[in-house]
Short mmCIF file of C-alpha atoms and ligand atoms in Angstrom, two decimals:
data_model
loop_
_atom_site.label_atom_id
_atom_site.label_comp_id
_atom_site.label_asym_id
_atom_site.label_seq_id
_atom_site.Cartn_x
_atom_site.Cartn_y
_atom_site.Cartn_z
CA UNK V 1 10.13 -6.64 28.19
CA UNK V 2 9.22 -9.97 26.60
CA UNK V 3 11.13 -11.85 23.92
CA UNK V 4 9.38 -12.84 20.72
CA UNK V 5 10.13 -14.93 17.63
CA UNK V 6 8.34 -14.11 14.38
CA UNK V 7 8.00 -16.75 11.69
CA UNK V 8 8.32 -15.15 8.25
CA UNK V 9 5.91 -16.56 5.65
CA UNK V 10 7.86 -18.98 3.41
CA UNK V 11 6.02 -17.68 0.31
CA UNK V 12 7.81 -14.33 0.79
CA UNK V 13 11.03 -16.04 -0.24
CA UNK V 14 9.59 -16.63 -3.69
CA UNK V 15 8.82 -12.95 -4.02
CA UNK V 16 12.03 -11.46 -2.70
CA UNK V 17 14.53 -14.33 -2.92
CA UNK V 18 17.06 -13.63 -0.21
CA UNK V 19 15.66 -10.25 0.79
CA UNK V 20 12.49 -11.31 2.65
CA UNK V 21 14.20 -11.43 6.05
CA UNK V 22 16.12 -8.15 5.70
CA UNK V 23 13.01 -6.39 4.34
CA UNK V 24 10.96 -7.67 7.27
CA UNK V 25 13.67 -6.40 9.65
CA UNK V 26 13.36 -2.97 7.97
CA UNK V 27 9.54 -3.09 8.05
CA UNK V 28 9.60 -3.92 11.77
CA UNK V 29 12.18 -1.16 12.17
CA UNK V 30 9.75 1.39 10.71
CA UNK V 31 7.04 0.11 13.05
CA UNK V 32 9.46 0.41 16.00
CA UNK V 33 10.29 4.00 15.08
CA UNK V 34 6.66 5.04 14.53
CA UNK V 35 3.55 3.41 16.07
CA UNK V 36 5.47 1.18 18.50
CA UNK V 37 8.18 3.64 19.47
CA UNK V 38 9.78 2.60 22.75
CA UNK V 39 7.81 -0.66 22.91
CA UNK V 40 9.47 -2.72 20.15
CA UNK V 41 13.18 -3.57 20.10
CA UNK V 42 15.36 -4.15 17.07
CA UNK V 43 14.64 -7.38 15.18
CA UNK V 44 17.40 -9.77 14.21
CA UNK V 45 17.44 -13.07 12.31
CA UNK V 46 17.87 -16.19 14.39
CA UNK V 47 17.37 -19.95 14.01
CA UNK V 48 15.39 -22.10 16.42
CA UNK V 49 15.64 -25.86 15.88
CA UNK V 50 16.91 -25.19 12.38
CA UNK V 51 14.00 -22.93 11.40
CA UNK V 52 14.66 -19.23 10.61
CA UNK V 53 12.80 -16.64 12.72
CA UNK V 54 13.13 -12.96 13.51
CA UNK V 55 13.79 -12.35 17.20
CA UNK V 56 12.90 -9.14 19.02
CA UNK V 57 12.06 -7.88 22.47
CA UNK V 58 8.95 -5.90 23.15
CA UNK V 59 6.49 -4.58 25.63
CA UNK V 60 3.43 -5.12 23.47
CA UNK V 61 -0.25 -4.53 24.19
CA UNK V 62 -3.10 -6.36 22.42
CA UNK V 63 -3.45 -3.37 20.06
CA UNK V 64 0.30 -3.52 19.31
CA UNK V 65 -0.05 -7.19 18.39
CA UNK V 66 -2.56 -6.25 15.68
CA UNK V 67 0.18 -4.11 14.13
CA UNK V 68 2.67 -7.00 14.33
CA UNK V 69 -0.02 -9.11 12.59
CA UNK V 70 -0.10 -6.47 9.82
CA UNK V 71 3.59 -7.00 8.96
CA UNK V 72 3.56 -8.08 5.32
CA UNK V 73 5.41 -11.38 5.78
CA UNK V 74 4.16 -12.29 9.28
CA UNK V 75 3.03 -15.89 9.49
CA UNK V 76 3.10 -16.70 13.23
CA UNK V 77 4.37 -15.14 16.44
CA UNK V 78 5.74 -16.88 19.52
CA UNK V 79 6.73 -15.60 22.91
CA UNK V 80 10.01 -17.10 24.03
CA UNK V 81 10.56 -18.46 27.52
CA UNK V 82 13.82 -20.39 27.89
CA UNK V 83 13.66 -23.24 25.39
CA UNK V 84 9.91 -22.89 24.95
CA UNK V 85 7.87 -21.07 22.31
CA UNK V 86 4.36 -20.01 23.27
CA UNK V 87 2.09 -19.22 20.29
CA UNK V 88 0.70 -15.68 20.40
CA UNK V 89 -2.44 -15.08 18.40
CA UNK V 90 -1.95 -12.59 15.60
CA UNK V 91 -5.36 -11.13 14.93
CA UNK V 92 -5.72 -10.25 11.27
CA UNK V 93 -7.32 -7.10 10.03
CA UNK V 94 -8.50 -8.84 6.81
CA UNK V 95 -12.12 -7.91 6.06
CA UNK V 96 -12.52 -10.08 2.92
CA UNK V 97 -11.42 -13.44 1.47
CA UNK V 98 -7.78 -13.29 0.43
CA UNK V 99 -8.48 -14.19 -3.21
CA UNK V 100 -9.34 -10.49 -3.56
CA UNK V 101 -5.57 -10.01 -3.61
CA UNK V 102 -4.49 -13.05 -5.59
CA UNK V 103 -6.96 -13.76 -8.42
CA UNK V 104 -5.78 -11.07 -10.84
CA UNK V 105 -2.41 -11.95 -12.38
CA UNK V 106 -0.81 -9.90 -15.16
CA UNK V 107 2.55 -8.63 -16.36
CA UNK V 108 3.54 -5.54 -14.40
CA UNK V 109 1.51 -6.45 -11.29
CA UNK V 110 3.16 -5.27 -8.09
CA UNK V 111 3.32 -8.36 -5.91
CA UNK V 112 0.89 -8.43 -3.00
CA UNK V 113 3.49 -8.93 -0.27
CA UNK V 114 5.48 -5.89 -1.35
CA UNK V 115 2.29 -3.85 -1.82
CA UNK V 116 1.38 -4.59 1.80
CA UNK V 117 4.86 -3.57 2.99
CA UNK V 118 4.67 -0.29 1.06
CA UNK V 119 1.21 0.47 2.42
CA UNK V 120 2.29 -0.42 5.98
CA UNK V 121 5.45 1.68 6.12
CA UNK V 122 3.62 4.64 4.59
CA UNK V 123 0.57 4.52 6.83
CA UNK V 124 2.67 3.95 9.98
CA UNK V 125 4.79 6.99 9.08
CA UNK V 126 1.78 9.28 9.12
CA UNK V 127 -0.22 10.58 12.03
CA UNK V 128 -2.45 7.94 13.60
CA UNK V 129 -6.12 8.47 12.73
CA UNK V 130 -9.32 6.68 13.40
CA UNK V 131 -10.29 4.03 10.82
CA UNK V 132 -11.52 3.83 8.14
CA UNK V 133 -8.57 5.63 6.56
CA UNK V 134 -8.70 7.04 3.03
CA UNK V 135 -5.82 5.90 0.85
CA UNK V 136 -4.92 6.99 -2.69
CA UNK V 137 -2.79 5.06 -5.18
CA UNK V 138 -2.33 7.69 -7.91
CA UNK V 139 -0.91 5.15 -10.42
CA UNK V 140 -2.98 2.17 -9.36
CA UNK V 141 -2.70 -0.15 -12.38
CA UNK V 142 -5.13 -3.02 -11.88
CA UNK V 143 -5.66 -2.23 -8.24
CA UNK V 144 -3.25 -4.30 -6.12
CA UNK V 145 -2.96 -1.47 -3.57
CA UNK V 146 -6.68 -0.70 -3.73
CA UNK V 147 -7.51 -4.31 -2.90
CA UNK V 148 -5.12 -4.35 0.07
CA UNK V 149 -6.66 -1.09 1.31
CA UNK V 150 -10.12 -2.69 1.09
CA UNK V 151 -8.80 -5.79 2.90
CA UNK V 152 -7.77 -3.50 5.75
CA UNK V 153 -11.30 -2.12 5.86
CA UNK V 154 -10.38 1.31 4.51
CA UNK V 155 -11.59 3.50 1.62
CA UNK V 156 -9.55 3.14 -1.57
CA UNK V 157 -9.04 5.59 -4.42
CA UNK V 158 -6.92 5.13 -7.52
CA UNK V 159 -5.91 6.94 -10.68
CA UNK V 160 -4.44 5.33 -13.78
CA UNK V 161 -4.08 6.59 -17.32
CA UNK V 162 -4.13 3.12 -18.89
CA UNK V 163 -7.59 2.28 -20.32
CA UNK V 164 -7.01 -1.44 -20.25
CA UNK V 165 -5.96 -1.40 -16.58
CA UNK V 166 -9.08 0.59 -15.72
CA UNK V 167 -11.41 -1.75 -17.62
CA UNK V 168 -9.79 -4.89 -16.24
CA UNK V 169 -9.94 -3.70 -12.64
CA UNK V 170 -13.54 -2.48 -12.93
CA UNK V 171 -14.62 -5.81 -14.48
CA UNK V 172 -12.69 -7.81 -11.89
CA UNK V 173 -14.08 -5.99 -8.86
CA UNK V 174 -17.65 -6.07 -10.17
CA UNK V 175 -17.48 -9.84 -10.76
CA UNK V 176 -15.66 -10.56 -7.49
CA UNK V 177 -18.26 -8.65 -5.45
CA UNK V 178 -21.05 -10.50 -7.24
CA UNK V 179 -19.42 -13.92 -6.83
CA UNK V 180 -18.88 -13.27 -3.11
CA UNK V 181 -22.51 -12.13 -2.77
CA UNK V 182 -21.42 -8.97 -0.99
CA UNK V 183 -23.82 -6.04 -0.85
CA UNK V 184 -22.51 -3.43 -3.26
CA UNK V 185 -23.23 -0.84 -5.92
CA UNK V 186 -21.04 -0.04 -8.91
CA UNK V 187 -21.14 2.70 -11.51
CA UNK V 188 -18.91 4.03 -14.28
CA UNK V 189 -19.36 7.62 -15.45
CA UNK V 190 -17.55 10.07 -17.70
CA UNK V 191 -15.10 12.25 -15.78
CA UNK V 192 -15.46 15.93 -16.70
CA UNK V 193 -14.04 19.11 -15.29
CA UNK V 194 -15.02 22.56 -16.49
CA UNK V 195 -16.65 21.16 -19.61
CA UNK V 196 -13.62 19.13 -20.69
CA UNK V 197 -13.64 15.34 -20.67
CA UNK V 198 -10.75 14.07 -18.55
CA UNK V 199 -11.56 10.36 -18.76
CA UNK V 200 -13.80 7.96 -16.85
CA UNK V 201 -14.56 7.28 -13.23
CA UNK V 202 -15.49 4.03 -11.53
CA UNK V 203 -17.19 4.16 -8.16
CA UNK V 204 -18.10 1.19 -5.99
CA UNK V 205 -19.64 1.02 -2.54
CA UNK V 206 -18.99 -2.23 -0.74
CA UNK V 207 -20.54 -3.65 2.42
CA UNK V 208 -18.00 -5.85 4.21
CA UNK V 209 -21.01 -7.23 6.11
CA UNK V 210 -24.79 -6.89 5.62
CA UNK V 211 -24.97 -5.01 8.92
CA UNK V 212 -22.39 -2.44 7.85
CA UNK V 213 -24.15 -1.98 4.51
CA UNK V 214 -27.49 -1.44 6.24
CA UNK V 215 -25.92 0.98 8.70
CA UNK V 216 -24.50 3.04 5.80
CA UNK V 217 -20.93 2.06 6.63
CA UNK V 218 -19.94 0.92 3.14
CA UNK V 219 -16.34 1.12 1.94
CA UNK V 220 -15.68 3.20 -1.19
CA UNK V 221 -13.53 2.27 -4.15
CA UNK V 222 -13.04 5.13 -6.57
CA UNK V 223 -10.88 4.84 -9.69
CA UNK V 224 -10.28 7.62 -12.20
CA UNK V 225 -9.05 6.69 -15.66
CA UNK V 226 -6.99 9.77 -16.42
CA UNK V 227 -3.48 11.17 -16.19
CA UNK V 228 -2.37 11.34 -12.57
CA UNK V 229 -1.50 15.03 -12.96
CA UNK V 230 -5.30 15.58 -12.99
CA UNK V 231 -5.67 14.05 -9.50
CA UNK V 232 -6.55 17.42 -8.01
CA UNK V 233 -9.46 17.75 -10.44
CA UNK V 234 -10.83 14.47 -9.11
CA UNK V 235 -10.11 14.71 -5.37
CA UNK V 236 -10.27 17.48 -2.79
CA UNK V 237 -7.20 18.99 -1.16
CA UNK V 238 -6.12 17.32 2.10
CA UNK V 239 -8.56 14.43 1.65
CA UNK V 240 -6.25 11.38 2.01
CA UNK V 241 -4.43 9.91 5.01
CA UNK V 242 -1.78 8.35 2.77
CA UNK V 243 -0.69 8.34 -0.86
CA UNK V 244 0.94 5.08 -1.85
CA UNK V 245 2.19 4.09 -5.28
CA UNK V 246 4.53 1.83 -7.20
CA UNK V 247 5.87 4.16 -9.89
CA UNK V 248 6.61 3.05 -13.47
CA UNK V 249 9.96 1.30 -13.63
CA UNK V 250 11.03 2.83 -16.93
CA UNK V 251 10.85 -0.63 -18.55
CA UNK V 252 7.98 -1.92 -20.70
CA UNK V 253 5.49 -4.41 -19.36
CA UNK V 254 3.16 -6.25 -21.75
CA UNK V 255 0.19 -3.93 -21.52
CA UNK V 256 1.94 -0.60 -21.05
CA UNK V 257 2.97 1.19 -24.18
CA UNK V 258 3.68 4.50 -25.86
CA UNK V 259 1.70 7.72 -25.63
CA UNK V 260 1.44 9.40 -22.28
CA UNK V 261 3.22 6.50 -20.58
CA UNK V 262 6.38 7.42 -22.45
CA UNK V 263 7.22 10.24 -19.97
CA UNK V 264 10.37 9.43 -18.01
CA UNK V 265 9.62 8.22 -14.45
CA UNK V 266 11.53 11.15 -12.96
CA UNK V 267 9.71 13.75 -15.10
CA UNK V 268 6.44 12.11 -14.12
CA UNK V 269 7.34 12.38 -10.40
CA UNK V 270 8.37 16.03 -10.84
CA UNK V 271 4.96 16.86 -12.30
CA UNK V 272 2.84 14.61 -10.14
CA UNK V 273 4.32 14.72 -6.61
CA UNK V 274 3.23 18.35 -5.96
CA UNK V 275 -0.32 17.41 -7.00
CA UNK V 276 -0.34 14.29 -4.81
CA UNK V 277 1.04 16.38 -1.90
CA UNK V 278 -1.98 18.67 -2.19
CA UNK V 279 -4.51 15.88 -1.72
CA UNK V 280 -2.61 14.50 1.29
CA UNK V 281 -3.76 15.55 4.76
CA UNK V 282 -1.26 17.41 6.93
CA UNK V 283 0.35 14.73 9.09
CA UNK V 284 -0.26 12.10 6.38
CA UNK V 285 2.53 10.30 4.53
CA UNK V 286 3.45 9.53 0.93
CA UNK V 287 5.20 6.27 0.00
CA UNK V 288 6.61 5.69 -3.47
CA UNK V 289 8.32 2.56 -4.76
CA UNK V 290 10.58 3.15 -7.73
CA UNK V 291 13.42 1.70 -9.73
CA UNK V 292 16.78 3.08 -8.60
CA UNK V 293 18.17 2.23 -12.04
CA UNK V 294 16.18 5.16 -13.48
CA UNK V 295 16.88 7.68 -10.72
CA UNK V 296 19.09 7.90 -7.67
CA UNK V 297 17.44 7.92 -4.25
CA UNK V 298 18.64 11.42 -3.42
CA UNK V 299 17.26 12.83 -6.64
CA UNK V 300 13.86 11.26 -6.01
CA UNK V 301 13.85 12.39 -2.34
CA UNK V 302 14.69 15.89 -3.59
CA UNK V 303 11.43 15.90 -5.56
CA UNK V 304 9.46 15.02 -2.41
CA UNK V 305 11.24 17.71 -0.38
CA UNK V 306 10.65 20.21 -3.21
CA UNK V 307 6.90 19.57 -2.84
CA UNK V 308 7.07 20.62 0.83
CA UNK V 309 7.20 17.09 2.28
CA UNK V 310 9.65 15.89 4.94
CA UNK V 311 11.58 12.85 3.63
CA UNK V 312 12.13 10.07 6.17
CA UNK V 313 15.59 8.88 5.33
CA UNK V 314 17.23 7.40 8.41
CA UNK V 315 17.65 3.90 9.84
CA UNK V 316 15.08 1.40 8.55
CA UNK V 317 13.88 3.76 5.81
CA UNK V 318 17.29 3.30 4.15
CA UNK V 319 17.09 -0.50 4.29
CA UNK V 320 14.15 -1.14 1.98
CA UNK V 321 16.03 -1.45 -1.33
CA UNK V 322 15.84 -4.88 -3.02
CA UNK V 323 16.26 -6.61 -6.36
CA UNK V 324 13.16 -7.36 -8.45
CA UNK V 325 14.88 -8.58 -11.63
CA UNK V 326 17.87 -7.77 -13.83
CA UNK V 327 16.34 -4.41 -14.90
CA UNK V 328 14.67 -3.38 -11.66
CA UNK V 329 16.31 -2.59 -8.34
CA UNK V 330 13.43 -1.27 -6.25
CA UNK V 331 13.60 1.16 -3.35
CA UNK V 332 10.98 2.91 -1.23
CA UNK V 333 10.72 6.64 -0.52
CA UNK V 334 8.61 7.84 2.36
CA UNK V 335 7.89 11.46 3.27
CA UNK V 336 5.49 13.14 5.63
CA UNK V 337 3.37 16.22 5.04
CA UNK V 338 4.10 18.63 7.85
CA UNK V 339 1.27 19.84 10.06
CA UNK V 340 0.85 23.59 10.22
CA UNK V 341 2.70 25.06 13.19
CA UNK V 342 0.24 26.56 15.69
CA UNK V 343 0.52 30.33 16.06
C1 LIG R 1 4.41 -0.18 -11.77
S1 LIG R 1 2.79 0.06 -12.40
C2 LIG R 1 1.78 -0.06 -10.95
C3 LIG R 1 1.14 -1.38 -10.90
C4 LIG R 1 0.07 -1.51 -9.85
N1 LIG R 1 0.59 -1.33 -8.49
C5 LIG R 1 -0.55 -2.89 -9.99
O1 LIG R 1 -0.20 -3.81 -9.22
O2 LIG R 1 -1.36 -3.08 -10.90
C6 LIG R 1 2.77 1.77 -12.78
C7 LIG R 1 1.43 2.29 -13.26
O3 LIG R 1 1.57 3.67 -13.55
C8 LIG R 1 0.63 3.99 -14.55
N2 LIG R 1 0.98 5.29 -15.11
C9 LIG R 1 2.10 5.65 -15.80
N3 LIG R 1 2.05 6.95 -16.13
C10 LIG R 1 0.90 7.45 -15.63
C11 LIG R 1 0.28 8.73 -15.62
N4 LIG R 1 0.87 9.77 -16.22
N5 LIG R 1 -0.91 8.87 -15.01
C12 LIG R 1 -1.51 7.82 -14.40
N6 LIG R 1 -0.98 6.58 -14.37
C13 LIG R 1 0.21 6.39 -14.97
C14 LIG R 1 0.74 2.83 -15.52
O4 LIG R 1 -0.40 2.72 -16.34
C15 LIG R 1 0.91 1.65 -14.56
O5 LIG R 1 -0.33 1.07 -14.29
#
């Protein structure tokens, strides 16, 4: 076992105030209980020469270090030897420039650091599969999750009922791909099922490199502008490795108003979770961030269990709650879709 010290990115303090360290402890805890089971010890805050770090022991391979590099707040890693700190390279998975994640700013945006945490804990909780994964954000807003999924080099799909969110994201991605001179194709088409018009659909194919584009290894971004309860009409059953979403908080943001958005967050989850569970692969996981001021954790977990999923509700999974503002106390629910038992 080696001893490590992880430097948490100082910008995370702006996002979470005092919670960045405890959330990173919980995020590492999920990693230790999933992908790195038995190889990563419990993390605890420490100070070295007056600077805060997270200390943990581990028996980590090069592949494990890529996962440590994925941790949403990870800035730098050191191996400890007596008084000395030896820098350990954290290879990053990032396939694109990071302004993909930061350019768009708008009221109601889920911050990028939290989005990465939510994606991480959800993906790690599911069965490991060969990349590129396919990830769905069924209430994707202006695409913060979709952009992080692309950054990881995976296929991204989203659904959102809000026309303005759909238009803004489509315009943003089109312009960003052009500005970056990346090989791509983009189209927007009406979305119909059985003769009825459900909304619109945006589809982009993106080459992270010219070679991948030429070799037909483009990444897909697919966004449907429709009510999330129609997700099954857009996507096949068992077609996603993870479903990840930041649910409406039950408070108004600038661009979200009235109409179909007026459904209570809990009613929306009751209707939508069974549909999302259908498009999830057996062994895949669902991660939902939501405001505990609109529904208690147990009530929300009950909805996941009612849809046939297995809630993960022990240890680090119970340590992800944090304050966003006076009206929003956010928590994270994670559940796994069971694999059929062999006969
Ligand atoms: C908290 S926001 C998610 C923000 C997103 N992660 C982002 O950074 O842009 C919740 C989203 O749920 C969407 N939404 C609410 N009700 C919906 C429904 N019935 N079907 C699809 N999307 C819905 C809203 O339009 C909003 O974009």
